[in-house]
CSV table of N, CA and C in Angstrom, one decimal:
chain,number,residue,atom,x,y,z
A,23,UNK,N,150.6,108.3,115.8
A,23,UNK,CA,149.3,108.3,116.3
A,23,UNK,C,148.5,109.4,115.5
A,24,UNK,N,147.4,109.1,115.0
A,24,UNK,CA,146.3,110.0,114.5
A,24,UNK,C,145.9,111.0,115.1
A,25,UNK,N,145.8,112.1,114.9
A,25,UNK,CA,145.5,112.9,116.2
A,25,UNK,C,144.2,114.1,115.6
A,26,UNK,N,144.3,113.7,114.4
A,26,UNK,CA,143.2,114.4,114.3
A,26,UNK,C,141.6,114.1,114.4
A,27,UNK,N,140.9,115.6,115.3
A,27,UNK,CA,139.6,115.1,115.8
A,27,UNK,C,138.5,115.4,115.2
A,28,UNK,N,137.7,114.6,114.6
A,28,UNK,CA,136.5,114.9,114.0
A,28,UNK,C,135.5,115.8,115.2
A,29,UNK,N,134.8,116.8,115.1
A,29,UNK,CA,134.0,117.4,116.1
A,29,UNK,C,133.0,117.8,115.9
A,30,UNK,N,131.5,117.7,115.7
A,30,UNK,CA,130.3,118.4,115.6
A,30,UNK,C,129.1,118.7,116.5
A,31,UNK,N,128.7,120.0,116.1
A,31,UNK,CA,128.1,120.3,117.5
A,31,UNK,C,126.8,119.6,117.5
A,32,UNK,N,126.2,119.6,118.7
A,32,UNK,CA,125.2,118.6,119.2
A,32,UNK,C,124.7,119.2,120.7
A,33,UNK,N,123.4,120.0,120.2
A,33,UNK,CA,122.6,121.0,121.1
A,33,UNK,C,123.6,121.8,121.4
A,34,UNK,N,124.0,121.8,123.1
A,34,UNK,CA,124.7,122.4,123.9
A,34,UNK,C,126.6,122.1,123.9
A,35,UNK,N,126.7,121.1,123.5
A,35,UNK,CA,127.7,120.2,123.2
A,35,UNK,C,128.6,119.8,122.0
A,36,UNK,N,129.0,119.3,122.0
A,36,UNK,CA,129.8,118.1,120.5
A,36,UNK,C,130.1,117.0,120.7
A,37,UNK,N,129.7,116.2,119.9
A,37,UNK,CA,129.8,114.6,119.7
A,37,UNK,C,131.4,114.8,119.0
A,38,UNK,N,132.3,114.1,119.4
A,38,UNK,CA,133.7,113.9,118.7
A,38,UNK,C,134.3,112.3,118.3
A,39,UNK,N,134.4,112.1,117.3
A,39,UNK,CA,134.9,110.7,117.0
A,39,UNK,C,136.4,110.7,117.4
A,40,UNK,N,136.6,109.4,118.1
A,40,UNK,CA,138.1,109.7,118.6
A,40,UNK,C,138.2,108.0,118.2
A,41,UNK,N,140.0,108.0,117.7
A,41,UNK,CA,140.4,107.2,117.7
A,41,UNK,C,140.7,106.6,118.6
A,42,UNK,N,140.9,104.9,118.6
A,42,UNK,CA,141.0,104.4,120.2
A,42,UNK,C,142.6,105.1,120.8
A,43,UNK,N,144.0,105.6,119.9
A,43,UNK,CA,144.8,106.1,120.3
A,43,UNK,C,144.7,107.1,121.2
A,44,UNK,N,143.8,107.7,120.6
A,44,UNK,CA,143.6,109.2,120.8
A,44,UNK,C,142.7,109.1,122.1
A,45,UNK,N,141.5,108.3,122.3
A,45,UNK,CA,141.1,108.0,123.8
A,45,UNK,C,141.7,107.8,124.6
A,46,UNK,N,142.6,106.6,124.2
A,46,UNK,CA,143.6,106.0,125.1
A,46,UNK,C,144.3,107.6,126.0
A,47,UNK,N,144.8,108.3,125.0
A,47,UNK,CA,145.8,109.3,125.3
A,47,UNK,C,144.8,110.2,126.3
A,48,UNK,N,143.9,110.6,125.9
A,48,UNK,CA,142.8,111.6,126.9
A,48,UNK,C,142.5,110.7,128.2
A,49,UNK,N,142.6,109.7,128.4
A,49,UNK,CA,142.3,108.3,129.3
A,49,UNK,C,143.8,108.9,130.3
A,50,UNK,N,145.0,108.4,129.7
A,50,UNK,CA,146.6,108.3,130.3
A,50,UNK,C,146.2,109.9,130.9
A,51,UNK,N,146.1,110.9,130.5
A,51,UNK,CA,146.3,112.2,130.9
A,51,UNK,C,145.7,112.7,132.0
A,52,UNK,N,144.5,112.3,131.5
A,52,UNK,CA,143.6,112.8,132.9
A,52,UNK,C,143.9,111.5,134.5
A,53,UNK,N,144.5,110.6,134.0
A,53,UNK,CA,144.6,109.7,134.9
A,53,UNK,C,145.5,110.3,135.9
A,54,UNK,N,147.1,110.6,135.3
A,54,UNK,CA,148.3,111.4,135.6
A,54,UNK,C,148.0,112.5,136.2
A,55,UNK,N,147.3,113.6,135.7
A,55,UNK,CA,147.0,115.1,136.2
A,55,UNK,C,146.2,114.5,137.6
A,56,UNK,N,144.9,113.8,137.3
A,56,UNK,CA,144.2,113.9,138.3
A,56,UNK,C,143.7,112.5,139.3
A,57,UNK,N,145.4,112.5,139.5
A,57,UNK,CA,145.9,110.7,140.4
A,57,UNK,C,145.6,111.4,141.6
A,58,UNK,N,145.1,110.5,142.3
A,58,UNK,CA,144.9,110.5,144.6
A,58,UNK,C,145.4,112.0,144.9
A,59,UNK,N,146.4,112.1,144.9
A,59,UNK,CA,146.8,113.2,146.0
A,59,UNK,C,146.5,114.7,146.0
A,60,UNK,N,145.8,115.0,144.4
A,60,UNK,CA,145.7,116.4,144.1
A,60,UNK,C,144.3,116.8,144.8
A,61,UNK,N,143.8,118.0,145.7
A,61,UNK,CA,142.7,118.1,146.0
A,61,UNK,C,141.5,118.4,145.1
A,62,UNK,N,140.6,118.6,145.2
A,62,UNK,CA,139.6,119.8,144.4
A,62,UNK,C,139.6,120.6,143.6
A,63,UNK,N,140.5,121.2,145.0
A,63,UNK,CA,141.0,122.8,144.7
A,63,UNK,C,141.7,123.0,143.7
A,64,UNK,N,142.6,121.7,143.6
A,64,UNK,CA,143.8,122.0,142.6
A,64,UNK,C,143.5,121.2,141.6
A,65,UNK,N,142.8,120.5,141.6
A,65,UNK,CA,142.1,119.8,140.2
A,65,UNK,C,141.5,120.7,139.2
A,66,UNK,N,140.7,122.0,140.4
A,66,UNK,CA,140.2,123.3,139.6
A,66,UNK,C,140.9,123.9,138.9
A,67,UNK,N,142.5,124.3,139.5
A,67,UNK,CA,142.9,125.0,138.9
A,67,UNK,C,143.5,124.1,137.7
A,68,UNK,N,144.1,122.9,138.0
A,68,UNK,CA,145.0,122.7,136.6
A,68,UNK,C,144.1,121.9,135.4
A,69,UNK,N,142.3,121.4,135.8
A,69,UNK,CA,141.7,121.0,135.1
A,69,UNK,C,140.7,121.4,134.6
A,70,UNK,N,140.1,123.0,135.7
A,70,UNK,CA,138.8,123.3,135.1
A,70,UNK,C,137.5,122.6,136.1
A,71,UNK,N,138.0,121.3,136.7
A,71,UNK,CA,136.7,121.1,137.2
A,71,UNK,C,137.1,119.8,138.6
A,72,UNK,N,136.3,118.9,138.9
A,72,UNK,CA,136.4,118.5,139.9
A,72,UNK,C,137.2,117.2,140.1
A,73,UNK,N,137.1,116.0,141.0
A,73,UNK,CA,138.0,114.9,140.8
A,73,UNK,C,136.5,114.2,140.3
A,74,UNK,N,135.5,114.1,140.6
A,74,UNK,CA,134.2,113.3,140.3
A,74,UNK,C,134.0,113.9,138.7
A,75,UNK,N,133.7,114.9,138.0
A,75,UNK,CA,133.8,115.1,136.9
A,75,UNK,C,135.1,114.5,135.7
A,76,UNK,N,136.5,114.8,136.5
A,76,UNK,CA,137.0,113.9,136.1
A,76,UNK,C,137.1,112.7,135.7
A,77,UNK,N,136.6,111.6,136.8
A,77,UNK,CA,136.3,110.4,137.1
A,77,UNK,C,135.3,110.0,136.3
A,78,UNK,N,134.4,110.6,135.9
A,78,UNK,CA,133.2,110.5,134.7
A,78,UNK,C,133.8,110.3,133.4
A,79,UNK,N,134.5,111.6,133.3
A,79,UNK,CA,135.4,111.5,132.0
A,79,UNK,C,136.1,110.3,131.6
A,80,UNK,N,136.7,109.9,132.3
A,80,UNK,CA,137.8,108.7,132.5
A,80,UNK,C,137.1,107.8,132.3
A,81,UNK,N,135.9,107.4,132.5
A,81,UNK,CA,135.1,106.2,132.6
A,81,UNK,C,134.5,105.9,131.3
A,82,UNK,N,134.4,107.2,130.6
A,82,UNK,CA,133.9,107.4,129.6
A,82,UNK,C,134.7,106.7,128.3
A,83,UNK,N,136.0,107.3,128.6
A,83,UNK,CA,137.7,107.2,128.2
A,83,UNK,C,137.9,105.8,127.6
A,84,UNK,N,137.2,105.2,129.0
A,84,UNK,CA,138.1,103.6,129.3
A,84,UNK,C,137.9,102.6,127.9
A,85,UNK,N,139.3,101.9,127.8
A,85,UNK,CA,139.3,101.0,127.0
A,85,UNK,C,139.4,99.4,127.2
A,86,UNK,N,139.6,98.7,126.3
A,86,UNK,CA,140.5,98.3,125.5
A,86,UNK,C,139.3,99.0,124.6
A,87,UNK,N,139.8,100.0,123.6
A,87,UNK,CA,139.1,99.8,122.1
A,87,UNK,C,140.0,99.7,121.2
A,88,UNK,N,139.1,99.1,120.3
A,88,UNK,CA,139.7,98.7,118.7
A,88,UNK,C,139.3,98.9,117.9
A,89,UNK,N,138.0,100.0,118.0
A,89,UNK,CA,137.6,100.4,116.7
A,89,UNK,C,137.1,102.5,117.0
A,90,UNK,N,137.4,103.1,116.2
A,90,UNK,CA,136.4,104.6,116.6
A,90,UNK,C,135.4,104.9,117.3
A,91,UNK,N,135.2,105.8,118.5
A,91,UNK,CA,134.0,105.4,118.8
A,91,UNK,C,133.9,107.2,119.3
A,92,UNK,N,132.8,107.1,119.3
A,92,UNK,CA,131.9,108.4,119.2
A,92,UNK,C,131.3,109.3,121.3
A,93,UNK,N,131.9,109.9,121.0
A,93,UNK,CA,131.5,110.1,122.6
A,93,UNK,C,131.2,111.9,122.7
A,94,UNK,N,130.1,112.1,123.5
A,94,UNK,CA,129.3,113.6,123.3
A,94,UNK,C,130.4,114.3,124.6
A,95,UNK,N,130.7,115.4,124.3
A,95,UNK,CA,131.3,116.5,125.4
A,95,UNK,C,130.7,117.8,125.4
A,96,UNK,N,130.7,118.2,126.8
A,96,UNK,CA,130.5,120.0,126.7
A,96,UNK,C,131.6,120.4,126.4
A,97,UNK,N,131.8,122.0,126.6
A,97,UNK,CA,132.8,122.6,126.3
A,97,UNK,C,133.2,122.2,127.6
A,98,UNK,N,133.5,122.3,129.0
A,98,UNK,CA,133.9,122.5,130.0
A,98,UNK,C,134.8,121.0,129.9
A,99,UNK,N,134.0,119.7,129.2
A,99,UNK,CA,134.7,118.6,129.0
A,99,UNK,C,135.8,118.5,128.1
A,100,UNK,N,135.8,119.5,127.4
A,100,UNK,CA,137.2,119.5,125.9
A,100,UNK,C,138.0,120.3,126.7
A,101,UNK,N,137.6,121.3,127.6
A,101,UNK,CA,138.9,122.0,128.2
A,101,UNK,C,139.4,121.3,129.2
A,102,UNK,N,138.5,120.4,129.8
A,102,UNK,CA,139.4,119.4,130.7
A,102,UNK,C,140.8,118.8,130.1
A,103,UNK,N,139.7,118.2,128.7
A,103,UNK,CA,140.9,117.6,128.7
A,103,UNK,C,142.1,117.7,127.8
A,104,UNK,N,141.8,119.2,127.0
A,104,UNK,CA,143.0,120.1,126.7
A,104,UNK,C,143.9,120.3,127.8
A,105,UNK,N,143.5,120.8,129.1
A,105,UNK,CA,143.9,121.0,129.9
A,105,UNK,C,144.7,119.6,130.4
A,106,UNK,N,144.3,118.4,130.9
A,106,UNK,CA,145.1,117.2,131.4
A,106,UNK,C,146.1,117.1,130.1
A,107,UNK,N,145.6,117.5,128.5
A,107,UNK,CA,147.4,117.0,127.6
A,107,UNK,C,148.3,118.2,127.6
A,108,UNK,N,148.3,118.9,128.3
A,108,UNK,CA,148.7,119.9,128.5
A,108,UNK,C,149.7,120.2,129.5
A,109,UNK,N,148.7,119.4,130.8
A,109,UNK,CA,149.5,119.8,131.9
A,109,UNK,C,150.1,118.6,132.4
A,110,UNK,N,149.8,117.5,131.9
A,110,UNK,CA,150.9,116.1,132.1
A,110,UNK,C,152.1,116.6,131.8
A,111,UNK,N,152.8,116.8,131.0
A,111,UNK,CA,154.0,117.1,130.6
A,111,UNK,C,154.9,118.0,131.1
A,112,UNK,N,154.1,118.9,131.7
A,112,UNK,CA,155.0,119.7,132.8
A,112,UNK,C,155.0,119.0,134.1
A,113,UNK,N,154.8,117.9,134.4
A,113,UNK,CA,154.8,117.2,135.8
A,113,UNK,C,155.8,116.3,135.5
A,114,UNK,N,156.9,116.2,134.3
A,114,UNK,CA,157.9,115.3,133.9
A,114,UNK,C,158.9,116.3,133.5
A,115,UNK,N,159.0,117.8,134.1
A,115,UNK,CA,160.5,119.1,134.1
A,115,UNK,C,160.9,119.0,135.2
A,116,UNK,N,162.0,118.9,135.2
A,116,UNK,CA,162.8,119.3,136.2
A,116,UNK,C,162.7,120.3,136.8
A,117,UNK,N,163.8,120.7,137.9
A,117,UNK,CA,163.5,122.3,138.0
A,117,UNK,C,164.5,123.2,137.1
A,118,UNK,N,165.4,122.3,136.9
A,118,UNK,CA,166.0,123.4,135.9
A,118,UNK,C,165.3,123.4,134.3
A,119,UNK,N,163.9,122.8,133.9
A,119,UNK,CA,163.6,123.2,132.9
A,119,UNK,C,164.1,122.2,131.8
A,120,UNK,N,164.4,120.8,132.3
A,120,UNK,CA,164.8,119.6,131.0
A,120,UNK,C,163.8,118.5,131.2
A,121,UNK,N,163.4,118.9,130.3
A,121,UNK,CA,161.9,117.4,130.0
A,121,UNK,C,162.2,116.0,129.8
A,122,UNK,N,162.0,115.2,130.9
A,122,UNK,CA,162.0,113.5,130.8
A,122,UNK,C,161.2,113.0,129.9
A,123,UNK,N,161.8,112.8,128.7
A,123,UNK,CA,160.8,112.0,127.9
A,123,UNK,C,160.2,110.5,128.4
A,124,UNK,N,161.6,110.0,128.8
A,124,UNK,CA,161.5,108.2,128.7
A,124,UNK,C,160.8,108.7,130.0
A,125,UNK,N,160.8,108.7,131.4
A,125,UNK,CA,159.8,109.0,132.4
A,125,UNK,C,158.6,109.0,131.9
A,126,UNK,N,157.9,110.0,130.9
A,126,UNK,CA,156.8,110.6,130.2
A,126,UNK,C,156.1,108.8,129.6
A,127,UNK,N,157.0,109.1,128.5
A,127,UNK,CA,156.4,107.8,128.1
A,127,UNK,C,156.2,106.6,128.5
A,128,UNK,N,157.4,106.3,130.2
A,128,UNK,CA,156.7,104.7,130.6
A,128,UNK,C,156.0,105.0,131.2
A,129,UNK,N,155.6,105.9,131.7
A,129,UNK,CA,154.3,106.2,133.1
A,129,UNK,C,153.2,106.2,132.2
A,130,UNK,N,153.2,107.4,131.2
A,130,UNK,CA,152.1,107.2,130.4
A,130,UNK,C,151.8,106.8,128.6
A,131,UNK,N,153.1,105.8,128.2
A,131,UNK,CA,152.6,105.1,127.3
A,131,UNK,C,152.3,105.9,125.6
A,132,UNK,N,152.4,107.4,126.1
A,132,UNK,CA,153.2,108.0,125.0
A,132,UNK,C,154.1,108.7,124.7
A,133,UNK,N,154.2,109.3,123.7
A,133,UNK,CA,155.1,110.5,123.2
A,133,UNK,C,154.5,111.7,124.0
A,134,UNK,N,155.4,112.8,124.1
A,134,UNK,CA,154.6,113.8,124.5
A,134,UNK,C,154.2,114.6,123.1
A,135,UNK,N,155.1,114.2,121.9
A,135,UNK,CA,154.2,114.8,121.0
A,135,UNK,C,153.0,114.3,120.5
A,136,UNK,N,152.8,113.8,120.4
A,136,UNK,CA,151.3,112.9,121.0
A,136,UNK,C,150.5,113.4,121.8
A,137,UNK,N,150.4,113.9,123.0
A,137,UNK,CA,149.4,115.1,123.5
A,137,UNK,C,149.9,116.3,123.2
A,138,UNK,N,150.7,116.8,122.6
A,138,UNK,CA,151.0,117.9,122.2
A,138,UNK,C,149.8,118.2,121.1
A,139,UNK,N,149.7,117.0,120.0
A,139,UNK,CA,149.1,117.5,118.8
A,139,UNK,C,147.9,116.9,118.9
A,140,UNK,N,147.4,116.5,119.9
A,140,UNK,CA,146.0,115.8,120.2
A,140,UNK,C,145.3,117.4,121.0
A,141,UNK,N,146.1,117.6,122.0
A,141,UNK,CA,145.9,119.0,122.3
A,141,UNK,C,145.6,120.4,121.6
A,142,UNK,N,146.3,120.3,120.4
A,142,UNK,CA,146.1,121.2,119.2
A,142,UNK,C,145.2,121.2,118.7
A,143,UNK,N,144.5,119.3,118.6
A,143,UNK,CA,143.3,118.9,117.3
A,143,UNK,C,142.1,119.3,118.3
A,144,UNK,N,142.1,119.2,119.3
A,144,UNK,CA,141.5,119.8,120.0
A,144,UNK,C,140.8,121.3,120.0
A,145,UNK,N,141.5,122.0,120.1
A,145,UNK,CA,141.4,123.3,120.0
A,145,UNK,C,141.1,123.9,118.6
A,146,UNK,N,141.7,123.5,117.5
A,146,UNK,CA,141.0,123.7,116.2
A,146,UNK,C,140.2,122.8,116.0
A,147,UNK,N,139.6,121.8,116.5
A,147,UNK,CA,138.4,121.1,116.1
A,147,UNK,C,137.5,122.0,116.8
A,148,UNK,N,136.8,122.2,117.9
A,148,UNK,CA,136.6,123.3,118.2
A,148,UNK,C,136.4,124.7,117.8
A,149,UNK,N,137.4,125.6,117.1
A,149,UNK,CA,137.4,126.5,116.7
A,149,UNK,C,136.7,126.7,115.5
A,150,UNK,N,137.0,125.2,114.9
A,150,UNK,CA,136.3,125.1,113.1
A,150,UNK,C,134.6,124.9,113.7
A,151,UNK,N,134.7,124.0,114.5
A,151,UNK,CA,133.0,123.7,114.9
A,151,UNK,C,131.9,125.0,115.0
A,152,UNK,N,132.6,126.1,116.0
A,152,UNK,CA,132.2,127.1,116.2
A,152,UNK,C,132.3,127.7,115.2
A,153,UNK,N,133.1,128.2,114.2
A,153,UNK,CA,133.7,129.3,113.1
A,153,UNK,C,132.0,128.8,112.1
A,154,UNK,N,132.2,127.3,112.1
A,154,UNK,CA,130.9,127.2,110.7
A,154,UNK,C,130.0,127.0,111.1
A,155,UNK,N,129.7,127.0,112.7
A,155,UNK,CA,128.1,127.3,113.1
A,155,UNK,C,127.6,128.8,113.4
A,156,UNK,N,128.6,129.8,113.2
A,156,UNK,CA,128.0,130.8,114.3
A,156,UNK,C,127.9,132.0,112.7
């Protein structure tokens, strides 16, 4: 999967080109992290923000795509959903600390290296955006 994210800023915000993979993946994550049973409260802590902000996100997310497509975020929206590739993957350890991959991937359809490095492109898309505007 392509994981690298084009990012530029726009006013308050960034417009980011995402591959339909790479949607998909931000789609599967936030679905997982923030399924029925988690409250508010705990949406806050493991996502930054609410289940209705979430649910926006997601909608935004939704596919089938087949081609790149361009969608605007605040910051608070990229650390969501740094935050959902992030914290999917620790909801598939054990307690002794051994990661389910096959679990990982049939629930959500990827690799975890795959949000691992979507997670990354993230954070240095970002970092570069900021570094050559400021």
């Amino acid at each position: 999967m392509q994981t690298d994210l084009d990012l530029h800023p726009d006013g308050d915000g960034f417009v980011a080109r995402l591959t339909p993979h790479a949607a998909g993946a931000m789609h599967e994550a936030l679905s997982h992290v923030g399924r029925g049973g988690a409250s508010d409260a705990c949406l806050t802590v493991l996502l930054g923000t609410d289940r209705a902000a979430v649910g926006e996100l997601m909608e935004r997310l939704h596919g089938p795509h087949t081609e790149p497509l361009e969608l605007r975020f605040t910051l608070r929206e990229l650390h969501t959903l740094l935050s959902a590739l992030t914290n999917a993957p620790t909801q598939f350890v054990s307690p002794e600390g051994i990661f389910f991959q096959e679990p990982f991937f049939i629930r959500l359809g990827f690799y975890r290296q795959n949000f691992d490095a979507l997670a990354r492109a993230i954070a240095n898309a970002v970092s570069h955006a900021l570094d050559v505007n400021s």
